[in-house]
Amino acid sequence: MTVKTIATTPYDDQKPGTSGLRKRVTHFQQPNYVENFIQSLFDSLPGKENMTLVIGGDGRYFNDTVIQIAIRMAAANGFGRVLVGQGGILSTPGASHIIRHYGAFGGLILSASHNPGGPDGDFGIKYNAANGGPAPERITDAVHARSLVITEYKSVDTPDIDLTRKGIQSVAGMAVEVIDPVADYAALMETLFDFDAIREMFASGFRMRFDAMHAVTGPYAKAIIEGHLGAGEGTVVNAVPLPDFGGGHPDPNLVHAKELYDLMMGPDAPDFGAASDGDGDRNLVIGRGRFVTPSDSLAILAANAHLAPGYARGIVGIARSMPTSAAADRVAEKLGIEMHETPTGWKFFGNLLDAGRVTICGEESAGTGSDHVREKDGLWAVLLWLNILAVRKQGVDEIVREHWARFGRNYYSRHDYEEIDSGAANLLMDDLRARLPSLPASGLGGREIVLADDFAYHDPVDGSTSSAQGVRIGFADGSRIVFRLSGTGTVGATLRVYLERYEAPDGAHDRDTQDALADLIALADSVAEIGARTGRDAPTVIT
Ligand code: G1P
Ligand code: ZN
């Protein structure tokens, strides 16, 4: 094979410690930009020679261009084989499974998750390691360092691979196998869930709508929910992945999946509604007349997981990101299993999962998953819900209410202030941190403070510490306010304020969430001076 070495100039563009690149498409289209990142990555992966690399993405604009570049560079950099999803498609959890299932060296996942796509939208590249999870900081920091000094990249002169044709093709002597993106993943799901019970539930008239948001889960949900499980045709809507997601924002929240939400709250609601995001790792779950918050969903799935064959022996532990509500903690306590609180971001769950310390993990941002892969998994969460509904033969609302009656309810909401000035946002956080030690001992708004810190995580598996992960103010009654800046926004800064209030099992569970949290919302504004410092009198998004 003739390897070309092409001169290039370094880019200083990646934040150290982030698990990949996420930028505007136009940013990625700068000459040699993609090549610089991929070469910096390949240079940081000793032992890749003759190994297998998995490549796939969520089908967004620029997906196929980058796949062809990555394949040629993989050949020039000594990989032995590439597995690529047909049509360039692999969901994030699907890619995680393929990496693990075929014992690959690692994989490139092309996606900007729930961010909009199209020529003016966002694009992203991230690397997952052999365990199927996002690359550890040791690798991402090496890639960043390399990207500052790189002066050349390696590629080969070969025609594009035909991504529509399954089977093996050759690129300068390296085998490229185009694989069915769904089949292996569907087979895995069949080992975890009672497909017969769910099939029976659909056969007896259970109705569902799954909104794939013109993103990657379309083909997965069609094959599994309509195909294997026999839900009626048309159960999965917006099922064809489109480069611009049909102009939508593939974020399954109450703003962007409003149509589904309205349907589920209306008179013609089916029994169950669900959606997933751009790359298939997030989930939205709504019962008839009942939205389930991701924090509650995590707790309910953990409490009922044993009803699915894959978890019949029980779960060994639960992990949640720090801003996620403590609903799951109450389940762990009752089950007598380990509970871990980690920083925001799925990568922090990897060590706990690899070490067998936890089975189920989740984040308030609609990410839930288990030890079956090393990413959060939208469709997995939906299938576990279906399995639970099929076994318990109850509606979503009934199950949620019974959960609250047993464990209590954690009223919970997140208030986002998007695209605020970065300088002002950083100053707000710095000043807030500085004020923590001098918060009045008597408490705030009549609530006694039991915790006021900037969260630091000590990984119990590898001993590493991650500090400055968000300001927590915890009160004696179980209420909590958390402040942190988003690490994924692409314009300005996003301040996230997380609010939580606990209501005991025999308390009032039917209040409006924003009402129930009203005094905490006011407290958050006064303690962090949000209005004064951001110039905003209301959040951009409330979830
Ligand atoms: C957001 C979510 C976080 C999630 C991440 C990637 O990050 O809050 O839970 O892991 O997206 O999907 P943030 O923008 O808050 O840094
Ligand atoms: Zn995602």
XYZ file of C-alpha atoms and ligand atoms in Angstrom:
560
model
C 0.000 0.000 0.000
C 1.195 3.510 -0.728
C 0.859 5.686 2.287
C 0.732 9.426 1.611
C 2.145 11.728 4.255
C 0.454 15.093 4.040
C 1.747 18.258 5.697
C -0.650 19.999 8.027
C -0.665 22.690 10.700
C -1.661 22.073 14.322
C -5.006 23.095 15.755
C -5.510 24.000 19.356
C -9.177 23.217 19.467
C -9.966 20.427 21.840
C -10.512 20.892 25.486
C -8.338 18.465 27.442
C -10.420 15.848 29.219
C -13.406 15.983 26.878
C -14.256 12.716 25.215
C -14.250 14.035 21.667
C -14.845 16.993 19.435
C -18.187 18.682 18.976
C -18.378 21.757 16.739
C -20.296 23.354 13.913
C -20.134 21.411 10.625
C -18.482 24.452 9.016
C -15.746 24.244 11.647
C -15.124 20.594 10.768
C -14.997 21.544 7.094
C -11.809 23.594 7.494
C -8.991 22.057 5.466
C -7.348 19.094 7.243
C -9.361 19.650 10.407
C -10.880 16.153 10.548
C -7.585 14.623 9.438
C -5.674 16.396 12.217
C -7.997 15.065 14.871
C -7.988 11.511 13.558
C -4.200 11.434 13.120
C -3.703 12.891 16.627
C -5.973 10.133 17.905
C -4.291 7.314 15.960
C -0.869 8.594 17.121
C -2.143 8.243 20.694
C -3.171 4.586 20.355
C -0.199 2.250 20.797
C -0.905 -1.341 19.817
C -3.510 -0.612 17.144
C -1.527 -2.373 14.385
C -3.524 -5.128 12.662
C -6.418 -4.572 15.061
C -10.103 -3.934 14.339
C -11.598 -0.434 14.350
C -15.374 0.114 14.435
C -16.764 3.166 12.617
C -20.309 4.515 12.457
C -22.442 7.512 13.215
C -25.919 8.904 13.594
C -26.385 9.689 9.901
C -26.128 13.441 10.252
C -24.756 15.706 7.535
C -21.003 15.089 6.948
C -21.237 11.552 8.417
C -20.334 9.779 5.166
C -17.553 12.224 4.254
C -15.813 11.657 7.581
C -16.314 7.888 7.394
C -14.470 7.733 4.072
C -11.625 9.879 5.447
C -11.394 7.731 8.590
C -11.326 4.466 6.626
C -8.464 5.652 4.395
C -6.510 6.916 7.393
C -7.127 3.688 9.347
C -5.585 1.760 6.437
C -2.577 4.096 6.278
C -2.077 3.898 10.051
C -1.866 0.112 10.193
C -5.275 -1.060 11.399
C -6.024 -4.588 10.198
C -9.766 -4.316 9.753
C -12.609 -1.827 9.880
C -16.218 -2.695 10.744
C -18.595 -0.013 9.532
C -22.376 0.170 9.842
C -24.347 -0.089 6.614
C -25.179 3.395 5.365
C -22.621 4.688 7.872
C -25.188 4.104 10.620
C -24.394 2.937 14.151
C -26.138 4.239 17.242
C -23.840 5.104 20.130
C -24.973 2.118 22.250
C -24.973 -0.025 19.091
C -21.340 0.927 18.407
C -20.447 0.188 22.028
C -21.911 -3.290 21.654
C -20.191 -3.943 18.307
C -16.813 -2.973 19.801
C -17.307 -5.389 22.704
C -18.961 -8.169 20.725
C -16.226 -8.375 18.077
C -13.338 -7.661 20.481
C -12.375 -4.560 18.525
C -9.502 -2.300 19.514
C -11.862 0.671 19.653
C -14.298 2.691 17.618
C -15.017 6.081 16.118
C -18.531 7.365 16.757
C -19.597 10.271 14.587
C -22.316 12.298 16.222
C -23.141 15.521 18.001
C -25.754 13.624 20.010
C -28.908 15.712 20.457
C -27.571 18.855 18.758
C -29.191 19.877 15.454
C -27.633 18.608 12.207
C -27.412 19.710 8.589
C -24.854 21.953 6.863
C -25.374 24.666 9.495
C -25.774 22.262 12.394
C -23.257 20.468 14.555
C -20.968 17.507 14.013
C -18.818 15.484 16.356
C -16.246 12.705 16.564
C -15.463 10.661 19.608
C -13.350 7.643 20.324
C -14.460 4.654 22.386
C -11.966 2.173 23.746
C -11.956 -1.635 23.771
C -14.415 -1.849 26.681
C -16.924 -0.026 24.467
C -16.903 3.120 26.592
C -15.789 6.706 25.945
C -12.000 7.036 25.907
C -10.501 7.705 29.336
C -8.902 11.082 30.034
C -5.435 9.573 29.678
C -6.217 9.071 25.956
C -8.188 12.284 25.335
C -5.466 14.357 26.977
C -2.829 12.650 24.818
C -4.901 13.416 21.703
C -5.165 17.042 22.734
C -1.425 17.315 23.350
C -0.689 15.650 20.028
C -3.056 17.994 18.162
C -0.901 20.916 19.286
C 2.254 19.642 17.607
C 1.143 17.442 14.712
C 2.687 18.383 11.347
C 1.517 15.588 9.053
C -1.115 12.920 8.601
C -1.227 9.595 6.783
C -3.770 8.440 4.245
C -4.054 6.265 1.128
C -5.285 7.001 -2.384
C -8.291 4.750 -2.828
C -11.837 5.185 -4.077
C -14.717 5.547 -1.607
C -16.109 2.400 0.008
C -19.667 1.512 -1.026
C -21.407 1.917 2.325
C -24.741 0.637 1.003
C -23.396 -2.859 0.250
C -23.019 -5.348 3.124
C -19.908 -7.525 3.004
C -16.156 -7.215 2.793
C -14.335 -4.711 0.595
C -10.653 -3.844 0.577
C -8.965 -0.494 1.069
C -5.271 -0.628 0.209
C -5.119 -4.173 1.576
C -7.115 -3.495 4.758
C -10.445 -5.333 5.029
C -13.507 -3.140 5.456
C -16.645 -5.008 6.418
C -19.971 -3.239 6.020
C -22.249 -4.761 8.678
C -25.951 -4.666 9.526
C -26.100 -1.929 12.200
C -29.115 -3.456 13.966
C -28.815 -7.276 13.998
C -26.202 -7.780 16.754
C -27.806 -5.150 18.936
C -31.269 -6.685 18.539
C -29.848 -10.087 19.472
C -28.349 -8.586 22.631
C -31.699 -7.049 23.599
C -33.345 -10.424 23.144
C -31.007 -11.914 25.755
C -31.951 -9.207 28.293
C -35.704 -8.884 27.904
C -38.708 -11.162 27.830
C -39.629 -10.632 24.185
C -42.447 -13.221 24.456
C -44.154 -11.345 27.276
C -43.842 -8.019 25.449
C -45.098 -9.593 22.202
C -48.112 -10.919 24.072
C -48.801 -7.473 25.522
C -48.793 -5.914 22.044
C -50.917 -8.757 20.687
C -53.525 -8.107 23.345
C -54.000 -4.491 22.253
C -51.283 -2.505 24.030
C -50.523 0.602 21.986
C -47.344 2.632 21.848
C -45.710 5.458 19.935
C -41.938 5.681 19.538
C -40.614 8.932 18.049
C -37.212 8.337 16.446
C -36.941 12.051 15.592
C -35.495 11.242 12.138
C -32.363 10.148 13.935
C -30.399 6.945 14.342
C -32.842 4.851 16.401
C -35.341 4.694 13.541
C -34.008 1.478 12.005
C -33.341 -0.064 15.436
C -36.820 0.686 16.786
C -38.531 -0.440 13.566
C -36.700 -3.760 13.579
C -37.123 -4.455 17.287
C -40.444 -2.872 18.302
C -42.426 -3.376 15.103
C -40.482 -6.394 13.833
C -39.480 -8.632 16.747
C -42.145 -7.454 19.183
C -45.021 -7.200 16.724
C -46.197 -3.693 17.582
C -48.399 -2.400 14.784
C -46.835 -0.756 11.780
C -46.619 2.982 12.332
C -45.797 2.566 16.021
C -42.379 4.028 15.225
C -42.693 7.497 13.715
C -40.043 9.701 12.069
C -38.188 6.439 11.551
C -35.885 7.370 8.676
C -32.567 8.963 9.729
C -32.081 12.219 7.803
C -28.897 14.314 7.487
C -30.673 17.300 9.073
C -33.098 15.302 11.259
C -35.903 16.745 9.172
C -34.993 20.217 10.411
C -35.749 19.203 14.002
C -33.676 19.191 17.132
C -33.192 15.503 18.009
C -33.353 16.049 21.749
C -36.099 13.982 23.371
C -37.258 16.510 25.939
C -40.603 18.181 26.496
C -39.663 21.065 24.228
C -38.393 19.170 21.191
C -40.619 16.112 21.530
C -43.640 18.282 22.235
C -45.851 16.521 19.705
C -45.340 13.207 21.489
C -45.898 14.853 24.844
C -49.153 16.480 23.683
C -50.362 13.163 22.286
C -49.614 11.380 25.558
C -51.417 14.019 27.618
C -54.425 14.105 25.261
C -57.600 12.013 24.952
C -56.186 9.710 22.236
C -53.029 8.792 24.103
C -51.727 5.266 23.545
C -50.507 3.296 26.573
C -46.884 4.253 26.230
C -44.823 6.938 24.498
C -41.057 7.094 24.069
C -38.383 8.874 22.069
C -34.641 8.820 21.625
C -32.046 11.375 20.562
C -29.721 11.903 17.579
C -27.331 9.052 18.359
C -29.723 6.827 20.300
C -28.299 7.035 23.794
C -30.951 9.186 25.470
C -34.556 8.293 26.203
C -37.840 9.983 26.951
C -40.550 7.936 28.632
C -44.157 9.080 28.941
C -47.150 7.069 30.068
C -50.730 7.977 29.289
C -51.105 11.293 31.126
C -47.850 10.769 32.990
C -44.401 12.105 32.133
C -41.689 10.172 33.971
C -38.678 12.308 34.896
C -35.366 10.662 34.000
C -34.389 10.663 37.679
C -37.605 8.827 38.600
C -37.204 6.520 35.618
C -33.746 5.488 36.835
C -35.141 4.721 40.286
C -38.147 2.799 38.944
C -36.062 0.779 36.483
C -33.624 -0.092 39.262
C -36.434 -1.148 41.598
C -38.032 -3.354 38.917
C -35.083 -4.588 36.860
C -35.333 -8.074 38.363
C -38.550 -8.544 36.351
C -36.462 -8.758 33.158
C -34.597 -12.026 32.481
C -31.237 -10.269 32.013
C -31.424 -8.878 35.560
C -33.383 -11.679 37.245
C -30.640 -12.263 39.800
C -30.937 -8.659 40.947
C -28.698 -5.668 40.439
C -25.429 -5.203 42.326
C -25.406 -1.416 42.546
C -26.647 1.843 41.066
C -24.711 4.910 39.947
C -26.123 8.315 39.151
C -24.536 11.598 38.135
C -24.357 14.124 40.961
C -27.110 16.459 39.663
C -29.522 13.529 39.179
C -32.125 13.352 41.948
C -31.629 11.099 44.935
C -34.684 8.970 44.043
C -32.393 6.075 43.065
C -30.517 6.350 46.367
C -33.679 5.367 48.211
C -34.024 2.267 46.051
C -30.392 1.287 46.638
C -30.874 1.767 50.367
C -33.926 -0.491 50.410
C -32.260 -3.135 48.258
C -29.111 -2.933 50.373
C -26.847 -2.403 47.362
C -24.042 0.024 46.501
C -24.911 3.558 45.413
C -22.443 5.854 43.670
C -22.622 9.571 42.908
C -20.373 10.522 39.996
C -19.666 13.706 38.025
C -21.814 14.523 35.005
C -20.935 12.459 31.914
C -21.276 8.783 31.125
C -17.533 8.119 31.131
C -17.473 8.169 34.941
C -19.670 5.057 35.068
C -17.228 2.956 33.031
C -14.866 1.989 35.853
C -17.745 1.055 38.172
C -19.351 -1.084 35.448
C -16.054 -2.731 34.446
C -15.339 -3.524 38.110
C -18.795 -5.074 38.570
C -19.692 -2.555 41.276
C -22.909 -1.334 39.607
C -25.450 -2.753 37.156
C -27.611 0.276 36.358
C -26.580 3.893 35.788
C -28.395 7.080 34.929
C -28.343 10.815 34.505
C -31.047 13.431 34.871
C -30.423 14.406 31.257
C -32.363 11.367 30.035
C -29.517 8.893 29.951
C -30.079 5.458 31.440
C -28.179 2.243 30.853
C -26.676 -0.890 32.314
C -23.648 -3.116 32.198
C -24.743 -4.581 28.821
C -22.743 -1.854 27.013
C -20.571 1.045 28.149
C -22.807 3.886 26.947
C -26.232 5.047 27.946
C -28.854 3.354 25.840
C -32.171 4.911 24.858
C -33.834 1.861 23.343
C -32.646 -0.356 26.199
C -34.488 1.889 28.684
C -37.635 1.757 26.552
C -37.475 -2.040 26.298
C -36.921 -2.435 30.048
C -39.993 -0.269 30.640
C -41.978 -2.442 28.200
C -40.780 -5.581 29.991
C -41.855 -4.160 33.368
C -45.254 -3.091 32.001
C -45.757 -6.541 30.480
C -44.956 -8.336 33.741
C -46.714 -5.993 36.175
C -49.736 -5.556 33.908
C -50.175 -2.012 35.173
C -50.055 1.381 33.487
C -47.103 3.755 33.747
C -48.968 6.187 35.997
C -49.932 3.454 38.434
C -46.368 2.163 38.605
C -44.986 5.666 39.210
C -47.500 6.369 41.983
C -46.823 3.057 43.688
C -43.123 3.860 43.547
C -43.653 7.224 45.285
C -45.907 5.623 47.880
C -43.144 3.163 48.685
C -40.018 5.318 48.430
C -41.284 8.904 48.566
C -41.191 11.436 45.743
C -38.245 13.603 44.767
C -39.769 16.642 43.063
C -37.136 17.611 40.555
C -36.476 20.161 37.828
C -33.563 21.563 35.849
C -33.447 25.217 34.814
C -31.074 26.053 31.963
C -29.830 29.519 31.091
C -28.445 29.027 27.600
C -26.042 31.128 25.550
C -25.126 33.466 28.345
C -21.871 35.384 28.332
C -19.009 33.001 29.217
C -17.184 35.579 31.323
C -20.281 36.337 33.378
C -21.027 32.626 33.797
C -17.538 31.815 35.041
C -17.575 34.765 37.411
C -20.948 33.680 38.794
C -19.574 30.220 39.542
C -16.289 31.553 40.970
C -18.048 34.001 43.268
C -20.565 31.381 44.349
C -17.767 28.954 45.212
C -15.989 31.660 47.166
C -19.141 32.434 49.146
C -19.896 28.828 50.147
C -17.878 28.856 53.399
C -19.691 31.975 54.592
C -23.281 30.888 53.932
C -25.240 31.579 57.134
C -25.058 28.722 59.628
C -28.729 29.265 60.376
C -29.484 28.258 56.792
C -31.227 29.811 53.834
C -34.923 30.569 53.615
C -35.483 28.769 56.908
C -33.736 25.603 55.691
C -30.757 24.256 57.570
C -27.736 23.686 55.329
C -26.071 20.298 55.716
C -23.766 20.474 52.706
C -22.191 23.291 50.702
C -19.305 22.330 48.452
C -17.882 22.107 44.965
C -18.330 18.420 44.157
C -15.152 16.373 43.873
C -15.299 12.719 42.857
C -12.857 10.119 44.071
C -13.069 7.155 41.731
C -13.164 4.084 44.016
C -11.762 1.882 41.251
C -8.730 3.774 39.933
C -8.255 6.221 42.793
C -8.350 9.304 40.550
C -9.957 12.568 41.638
C -12.100 14.882 39.487
C -12.715 18.209 41.171
C -14.819 21.332 40.511
C -17.764 19.267 39.223
C -20.502 21.608 40.408
C -21.662 23.517 43.453
C -24.013 21.639 45.782
C -26.082 23.175 48.528
C -27.906 20.469 50.456
C -30.514 21.045 53.147
C -31.535 19.025 56.179
C -34.968 18.193 54.723
C -33.435 16.427 51.718
C -33.797 19.434 49.397
C -30.892 20.414 47.229
C -29.769 23.064 44.753
C -26.932 22.339 42.328
C -25.205 24.816 40.018
C -22.876 23.911 37.178
C -21.833 25.074 33.733
C -22.535 22.834 30.772
C -19.560 21.174 29.135
C -21.337 20.422 25.871
C -22.757 23.739 24.648
C -21.259 25.170 21.468
C -22.214 28.870 21.859
C -21.397 30.970 24.948
C -22.046 29.292 28.293
C -25.019 27.406 29.698
C -25.733 27.633 33.398
C -27.667 24.645 34.724
C -29.514 24.907 38.012
C -30.861 21.634 39.417
C -33.582 21.762 42.043
C -34.854 18.954 44.185
C -37.234 18.478 47.107
C -38.075 15.266 48.880
C -41.607 14.342 49.914
C -41.954 11.309 52.188
C -43.986 8.203 51.180
C -47.057 9.502 52.988
C -46.600 13.107 51.751
C -48.284 15.082 48.970
C -47.265 13.575 45.623
C -49.694 15.409 43.364
C -48.348 18.920 43.395
C -47.193 20.764 40.315
C -43.405 20.382 40.182
C -42.555 24.066 39.672
C -44.940 25.014 42.492
C -43.454 22.427 44.801
C -39.993 23.845 44.058
C -40.948 27.552 44.040
C -39.143 28.553 47.228
C -35.988 26.673 46.175
C -36.107 28.388 42.776
C -36.222 31.789 44.464
C -33.443 30.746 46.825
C -31.239 29.638 43.913
C -31.637 33.009 42.241
C -30.830 34.952 45.382
C -27.822 32.901 46.410
C -26.210 32.900 42.949
C -27.527 36.296 41.786
C -28.574 34.694 38.520
C -30.841 37.475 37.286
C -28.439 40.271 38.086
C -25.389 38.535 36.636
C -26.868 37.001 33.486
C -29.420 39.685 32.674
C -32.051 36.949 32.372
C -35.263 36.957 34.333
C -36.188 33.380 33.415
C -34.472 30.191 32.294
C -34.333 29.355 28.578
C -35.408 25.757 29.123
C -37.127 24.113 32.062
C -37.120 20.337 32.186
C -25.034 17.120 29.082
C -25.795 16.426 30.190
C -24.995 15.264 30.717
C -24.628 14.324 29.573
C -23.939 15.099 28.461
C -23.688 14.225 27.245
O -23.824 17.628 29.570
O -26.097 17.332 31.234
O -25.729 14.606 31.700
O -23.774 13.321 30.008
O -24.764 16.199 28.056
O -24.862 13.723 26.707
P -23.631 19.160 30.008
O -24.033 20.009 28.838
O -24.547 19.394 31.164
O -22.185 19.274 30.371
Zn -26.893 11.351 22.573
